[in-house]
Amino acid sequence: MPFKLTPQPFKAAIKEVEVGSGDKAIKLGGEKTFPFYTFDAEMPNAPKIGVEISDLGFENEVAGIKDFYGDVTNIVEMAKKAAAMEGADFVVLRLEGADPNGANKSVEECAELAKAVADAIDVPMAVMGCKNDEKDSEVFVKVSEVLSGKNVMILSAKEANYKTIGASAGLAYGQKVGAESAVDINLAKQLNVLMTQLGVKPENMVMNVGTAAAGYGYEYVASTLDRTKAAALAQNDNMLQMPIVTPISTETFNVKEAVASEEDMPEWGSQETRAIDMEVVTAAACLASGSNAVILRHPASVATVSKLIKELM
C-alpha cells in the first residue's frame, strides 16, 4: 500500500515576536509544529542568526574572526561589518566591558556605544550584558532608554533583576525582553509568569532557557528545549509559548576545545577548525531542539548554519 502522509499540526502556536523595524525587521516564532517539521505544518518564520560583537573587540579571538574584521578596531565599524556578514539576520552587542571586575565601563559609556551601533546598522539589534546582575540592571535601563523606538532585544532578565529590566525595557521603553533561566523548564516557566505578572506582554518576550557547548552536559539543554517546545505546543502552555533565543558563542568560545592553542594541544589539530566545529554543532543541536534564533561569532559558522537552515526549510 502506498504511504499516505497525514499532517499533524498543533492547535497551539509559538507567539510571533518582531524585532527591529523597517524592511529588515525580523520575526521569531509563529510556528505550530516542532522544529523543521514542515511536513506537518508551515514554519512561517525561519530561525534567525545573530552575530555577536564585543565592546572589547576581538584581540583574543581566533584568526578567522580577526581576518574578517581586518584592521577595523572601532566597534561601530565592526558592527557594520557584522551586519553585512553572509547569513546574518541581526547584530548582538555584548557589553562585557561593563563588568565591575573587568574594564568596569560606566553605564553612560555603554549606553552611548549601544546608541552609536544602533544608529549605524540597518538590521535589528540585541544587547547582552556582562553577566554581573547588578551592573547589567543599570546598563540595560539606560540602554533601553537611549534605544527607545529601535525595538531591540535586551538579553537578558533573570530572576535576580527581572523587575528592574522588565519595567524599564519591556514597559517604559517598549523593547523586547529576554527571560533567562538555567536549563530547567520549571524555572523558565516561573520567570515567564513573573514577567507577565509585572506587566510585560508575552508578545514582547523571548526566552533564553540556557545552553552549554556540545559535550558539556548538553543533554540537559536538549531535554529542556524539547520539553519546553512540547509543553508549548502539545499542552498549549501559554507561559512557554515565547520564541527561544540561544546565545551559542559565549558558551562554545569558553571551552578548552575551542580555546586551547595548537602549541598546547597539537594532537587536536587546528584551533580555528575546532572552534568553528564546536559552534556549528552546538547551534545545529539547539535549532533542532527548538531554538528560534541562535547567536554566533565566527563568519564560517554563520554561513554554515544559515545554509543548514535554508536546506531544512
Short mmCIF file of C-alpha atoms in Angstrom, two decimals:
data_model
loop_
_atom_site.label_atom_id
_atom_site.label_comp_id
_atom_site.label_asym_id
_atom_site.label_seq_id
_atom_site.Cartn_x
_atom_site.Cartn_y
_atom_site.Cartn_z
CA MET A 1 0.00 0.00 0.00
CA PRO A 2 1.29 3.49 -0.78
CA PHE A 3 2.30 5.65 2.17
CA LYS A 4 -0.13 8.46 2.86
CA LEU A 5 1.26 11.34 4.84
CA THR A 6 -1.17 12.72 7.39
CA PRO A 7 -0.05 16.12 8.68
CA GLN A 8 -0.43 16.59 12.41
CA PRO A 9 -0.14 20.28 13.22
CA PHE A 10 -0.88 21.50 16.73
CA LYS A 11 -3.74 23.86 17.51
CA ALA A 12 -1.41 25.88 19.74
CA ALA A 13 1.33 28.12 18.32
CA ILE A 14 4.54 29.79 19.38
CA LYS A 15 3.93 33.53 19.69
CA GLU A 16 5.35 35.69 16.94
CA VAL A 17 7.75 38.37 18.16
CA GLU A 18 9.05 41.11 15.88
CA VAL A 19 12.45 42.70 16.47
CA GLY A 20 13.72 45.80 14.72
CA SER A 21 11.82 48.00 12.31
CA GLY A 22 11.55 48.65 8.61
CA ASP A 23 12.29 46.28 5.76
CA LYS A 24 14.91 44.29 7.70
CA ALA A 25 12.87 43.69 10.84
CA ILE A 26 12.81 40.01 11.79
CA LYS A 27 10.01 37.84 13.14
CA LEU A 28 10.69 35.00 15.56
CA GLY A 29 8.30 32.13 16.27
CA GLY A 30 4.81 31.79 14.84
CA GLU A 31 5.07 28.04 14.15
CA LYS A 32 2.51 25.35 15.03
CA THR A 33 4.87 22.43 14.71
CA PHE A 34 8.12 21.04 16.06
CA PRO A 35 11.39 22.41 14.60
CA PHE A 36 11.57 21.86 10.83
CA TYR A 37 8.53 19.53 10.81
CA THR A 38 7.38 21.32 7.67
CA PHE A 39 5.61 18.12 6.58
CA ASP A 40 3.16 18.74 9.44
CA ALA A 41 2.72 22.50 9.14
CA GLU A 42 4.40 25.53 7.66
CA MET A 43 7.08 27.33 9.66
CA PRO A 44 6.18 30.93 8.75
CA ASN A 45 9.45 32.30 10.11
CA ALA A 46 12.74 30.51 9.62
CA PRO A 47 15.11 30.51 12.62
CA LYS A 48 17.35 33.56 12.66
CA ILE A 49 21.08 34.09 13.26
CA GLY A 50 22.59 36.88 15.34
CA VAL A 51 26.26 37.87 15.07
CA GLU A 52 27.93 38.72 18.35
CA ILE A 53 30.40 41.56 18.65
CA SER A 54 32.03 42.69 21.88
CA ASP A 55 32.68 46.20 23.11
CA LEU A 56 36.19 44.95 23.95
CA GLY A 57 36.95 43.99 20.36
CA PHE A 58 38.43 40.75 19.04
CA GLU A 59 42.05 40.86 20.14
CA ASN A 60 41.94 37.37 21.68
CA GLU A 61 39.80 35.67 19.02
CA VAL A 62 40.82 33.01 16.50
CA ALA A 63 42.38 34.06 13.20
CA GLY A 64 39.24 33.77 11.06
CA ILE A 65 37.34 36.26 13.18
CA LYS A 66 40.25 38.70 13.22
CA ASP A 67 40.69 38.32 9.46
CA PHE A 68 37.02 39.07 8.82
CA TYR A 69 37.18 42.41 10.64
CA GLY A 70 40.69 43.14 9.37
CA ASP A 71 42.23 46.35 10.67
CA VAL A 72 38.89 47.66 11.95
CA THR A 73 39.12 48.39 15.67
CA ASN A 74 36.21 50.81 16.02
CA ILE A 75 33.25 48.93 17.48
CA VAL A 76 30.72 50.82 15.37
CA GLU A 77 32.57 49.88 12.18
CA MET A 78 32.78 46.28 13.42
CA ALA A 79 29.01 46.30 13.84
CA LYS A 80 28.58 47.42 10.23
CA LYS A 81 30.74 44.53 9.03
CA ALA A 82 28.87 42.09 11.26
CA ALA A 83 25.55 43.30 9.83
CA ALA A 84 26.84 42.59 6.32
CA MET A 85 28.14 39.11 7.18
CA GLU A 86 26.78 36.32 4.98
CA GLY A 87 23.85 34.70 6.78
CA ALA A 88 23.46 37.37 9.46
CA ASP A 89 19.94 38.46 10.42
CA PHE A 90 20.72 40.71 13.38
CA VAL A 91 23.68 42.07 15.37
CA VAL A 92 24.27 41.38 19.05
CA LEU A 93 26.35 43.88 21.03
CA ARG A 94 27.84 42.27 24.12
CA LEU A 95 28.76 44.90 26.71
CA GLU A 96 31.27 42.75 28.56
CA GLY A 97 33.36 45.83 29.29
CA ALA A 98 30.76 46.85 31.87
CA ASP A 99 31.96 44.10 34.21
CA PRO A 100 32.97 45.68 37.57
CA ASN A 101 35.68 43.05 37.83
CA GLY A 102 36.98 43.88 34.38
CA ALA A 103 37.11 47.14 32.42
CA ASN A 104 34.24 48.50 34.57
CA LYS A 105 32.96 50.83 31.86
CA SER A 106 30.37 53.30 33.04
CA VAL A 107 26.67 52.95 32.35
CA GLU A 108 26.79 56.12 30.27
CA GLU A 109 29.69 54.86 28.15
CA CYS A 110 27.89 51.59 27.45
CA ALA A 111 24.67 53.36 26.51
CA GLU A 112 26.50 55.79 24.24
CA LEU A 113 28.13 52.90 22.39
CA ALA A 114 24.84 51.00 22.06
CA LYS A 115 23.20 54.11 20.58
CA ALA A 116 26.05 54.61 18.11
CA VAL A 117 25.87 50.99 16.97
CA ALA A 118 22.08 51.02 16.62
CA ASP A 119 22.22 54.21 14.55
CA ALA A 120 24.94 52.81 12.28
CA ILE A 121 23.38 49.48 11.26
CA ASP A 122 20.29 48.72 9.20
CA VAL A 123 19.48 45.34 10.75
CA PRO A 124 17.81 44.56 14.08
CA MET A 125 19.91 44.63 17.21
CA ALA A 126 20.15 42.80 20.51
CA VAL A 127 22.16 43.81 23.57
CA MET A 128 23.82 41.42 26.02
CA GLY A 129 25.40 42.34 29.33
CA CYS A 130 28.48 41.39 31.31
CA LYS A 131 26.83 38.65 33.45
CA ASN A 132 27.01 40.78 36.58
CA ASP A 133 23.33 41.02 37.51
CA GLU A 134 23.55 44.32 39.39
CA LYS A 135 25.60 46.11 36.74
CA ASP A 136 23.54 44.65 33.91
CA SER A 137 20.39 46.04 35.52
CA GLU A 138 21.85 49.54 35.50
CA VAL A 139 23.20 49.23 31.97
CA PHE A 140 20.02 47.76 30.49
CA VAL A 141 17.85 50.50 31.96
CA LYS A 142 19.94 53.22 30.32
CA VAL A 143 20.41 51.30 27.06
CA SER A 144 16.66 50.72 26.80
CA GLU A 145 16.10 54.44 27.24
CA VAL A 146 18.59 55.62 24.61
CA LEU A 147 17.37 52.98 22.13
CA SER A 148 13.72 53.88 22.57
CA GLY A 149 11.91 53.34 19.27
CA LYS A 150 14.52 50.89 17.94
CA ASN A 151 12.61 47.78 19.07
CA VAL A 152 15.75 45.92 20.18
CA MET A 153 16.11 42.73 22.23
CA ILE A 154 17.51 43.13 25.72
CA LEU A 155 19.22 39.84 26.69
CA SER A 156 18.50 39.07 29.39
CA ALA A 157 16.38 39.47 32.50
CA LYS A 158 16.97 36.93 35.27
CA GLU A 159 15.16 36.12 38.49
CA ALA A 160 17.56 38.44 40.33
CA ASN A 161 16.84 41.52 38.20
CA TYR A 162 13.72 40.89 36.10
CA LYS A 163 11.69 43.60 37.88
CA THR A 164 14.15 46.35 37.00
CA ILE A 165 14.78 45.18 33.44
CA GLY A 166 11.18 44.22 32.73
CA ALA A 167 9.86 47.55 33.99
CA SER A 168 12.35 49.62 32.01
CA ALA A 169 12.96 47.66 28.80
CA GLY A 170 9.58 45.97 28.45
CA LEU A 171 7.20 48.55 29.90
CA ALA A 172 8.74 52.02 29.86
CA TYR A 173 10.65 51.85 26.58
CA GLY A 174 8.89 49.14 24.56
CA GLN A 175 11.85 46.88 23.89
CA LYS A 176 11.76 43.10 23.58
CA VAL A 177 12.95 41.38 26.77
CA GLY A 178 14.71 38.04 27.09
CA ALA A 179 13.83 35.93 30.11
CA GLU A 180 16.94 33.93 31.04
CA SER A 181 16.84 30.78 33.16
CA ALA A 182 19.29 27.97 33.89
CA VAL A 183 18.39 24.86 31.84
CA ASP A 184 15.23 23.98 33.77
CA ILE A 185 11.73 24.10 32.29
CA ASN A 186 10.16 24.90 35.67
CA LEU A 187 12.49 27.86 36.21
CA ALA A 188 11.80 29.07 32.67
CA LYS A 189 8.05 28.97 33.19
CA GLN A 190 8.28 30.58 36.63
CA LEU A 191 10.26 33.53 35.26
CA ASN A 192 7.83 33.98 32.38
CA VAL A 193 4.93 34.03 34.85
CA LEU A 194 6.70 36.65 36.96
CA MET A 195 7.46 38.78 33.92
CA THR A 196 3.86 38.73 32.71
CA GLN A 197 2.58 39.48 36.21
CA LEU A 198 4.87 42.50 36.14
CA GLY A 199 3.00 43.63 33.04
CA VAL A 200 5.33 42.62 30.21
CA LYS A 201 3.23 41.25 27.36
CA PRO A 202 4.13 37.77 26.05
CA GLU A 203 4.45 39.15 22.52
CA ASN A 204 7.25 41.39 23.82
CA MET A 205 9.20 38.50 25.35
CA VAL A 206 11.65 35.87 24.19
CA MET A 207 13.23 33.11 26.25
CA ASN A 208 16.81 32.02 26.82
CA VAL A 209 16.32 28.72 28.61
CA GLY A 210 20.07 28.23 28.91
CA THR A 211 22.65 26.34 26.90
CA ALA A 212 26.01 24.62 27.05
CA ALA A 213 28.62 23.72 24.47
CA ALA A 214 28.06 20.32 22.88
CA GLY A 215 29.65 17.68 25.09
CA TYR A 216 29.36 19.77 28.25
CA GLY A 217 26.17 18.47 29.77
CA TYR A 218 24.35 19.30 26.57
CA GLU A 219 21.83 16.51 27.06
CA TYR A 220 20.18 18.68 29.74
CA VAL A 221 19.92 21.53 27.25
CA ALA A 222 18.37 19.33 24.55
CA SER A 223 15.91 17.89 27.06
CA THR A 224 14.89 21.34 28.31
CA LEU A 225 14.41 22.70 24.81
CA ASP A 226 12.40 19.65 23.74
CA ARG A 227 10.20 19.71 26.82
CA THR A 228 9.61 23.45 26.54
CA LYS A 229 8.52 23.18 22.91
CA ALA A 230 6.35 20.13 23.63
CA ALA A 231 4.61 21.86 26.55
CA ALA A 232 4.02 24.97 24.48
CA LEU A 233 2.50 23.14 21.52
CA ALA A 234 1.10 19.81 22.71
CA GLN A 235 -0.14 21.10 26.07
CA ASN A 236 -0.93 24.66 24.94
CA ASP A 237 1.02 26.10 27.86
CA ASN A 238 0.86 29.81 27.11
CA MET A 239 3.61 30.58 29.60
CA LEU A 240 6.09 28.64 27.46
CA GLN A 241 4.98 29.84 24.03
CA MET A 242 7.54 32.62 23.65
CA PRO A 243 10.26 32.18 20.98
CA ILE A 244 13.60 30.84 22.20
CA VAL A 245 16.86 32.72 21.56
CA THR A 246 20.06 30.83 22.38
CA PRO A 247 23.48 32.53 22.76
CA ILE A 248 25.85 29.88 21.38
CA SER A 249 29.08 31.83 21.00
CA THR A 250 29.53 32.80 24.63
CA GLU A 251 29.46 29.12 25.58
CA THR A 252 31.44 27.50 22.77
CA PHE A 253 34.28 30.01 22.81
CA ASN A 254 34.85 29.34 26.50
CA VAL A 255 35.56 25.58 26.36
CA LYS A 256 39.01 24.07 26.02
CA GLU A 257 38.33 22.50 22.62
CA ALA A 258 37.81 25.99 21.19
CA VAL A 259 40.43 27.97 23.13
CA ALA A 260 43.35 25.54 23.63
CA SER A 261 46.20 26.57 21.35
CA GLU A 262 47.79 24.25 18.82
CA GLU A 263 51.04 24.58 20.73
CA ASP A 264 49.43 23.25 23.89
CA MET A 265 47.35 20.57 22.18
CA PRO A 266 48.95 19.72 18.82
CA GLU A 267 47.14 16.38 18.68
CA TRP A 268 43.80 18.22 18.50
CA GLY A 269 44.62 19.90 15.19
CA SER A 270 43.66 23.40 14.07
CA GLN A 271 42.28 25.57 16.86
CA GLU A 272 40.14 27.53 14.43
CA THR A 273 38.61 24.40 12.92
CA ARG A 274 37.80 23.17 16.42
CA ALA A 275 36.17 26.46 17.35
CA ILE A 276 34.03 26.50 14.20
CA ASP A 277 33.02 22.87 14.64
CA MET A 278 32.01 23.42 18.26
CA GLU A 279 29.93 26.48 17.36
CA VAL A 280 28.22 24.83 14.38
CA VAL A 281 27.45 21.55 16.15
CA THR A 282 26.01 23.32 19.21
CA ALA A 283 23.93 25.70 17.07
CA ALA A 284 22.57 22.87 14.92
CA ALA A 285 21.59 20.87 18.01
CA CYS A 286 19.81 23.87 19.55
CA LEU A 287 17.92 24.63 16.35
CA ALA A 288 16.82 21.01 16.01
CA SER A 289 15.65 21.06 19.63
CA GLY A 290 13.61 24.25 19.43
CA SER A 291 15.62 27.48 19.27
CA ASN A 292 14.07 30.17 17.10
CA ALA A 293 17.34 32.09 16.92
CA VAL A 294 21.00 31.40 17.70
CA ILE A 295 23.83 33.83 18.36
CA LEU A 296 27.19 33.03 16.75
CA ARG A 297 30.57 34.69 16.33
CA HIS A 298 32.70 33.13 13.56
CA PRO A 299 31.78 34.08 9.96
CA ALA A 300 32.25 30.48 8.80
CA SER A 301 29.83 29.31 11.49
CA VAL A 302 27.25 31.91 10.49
CA ALA A 303 27.44 30.96 6.80
CA THR A 304 27.28 27.22 7.55
CA VAL A 305 24.32 27.42 9.94
CA SER A 306 22.49 29.79 7.57
CA LYS A 307 22.87 27.24 4.78
CA LEU A 308 21.67 24.47 7.09
CA ILE A 309 18.52 26.42 7.97
CA LYS A 310 17.72 27.09 4.32
CA GLU A 311 18.18 23.42 3.41
CA LEU A 312 15.88 22.27 6.22
CA MET A 313 13.16 24.80 5.42
#
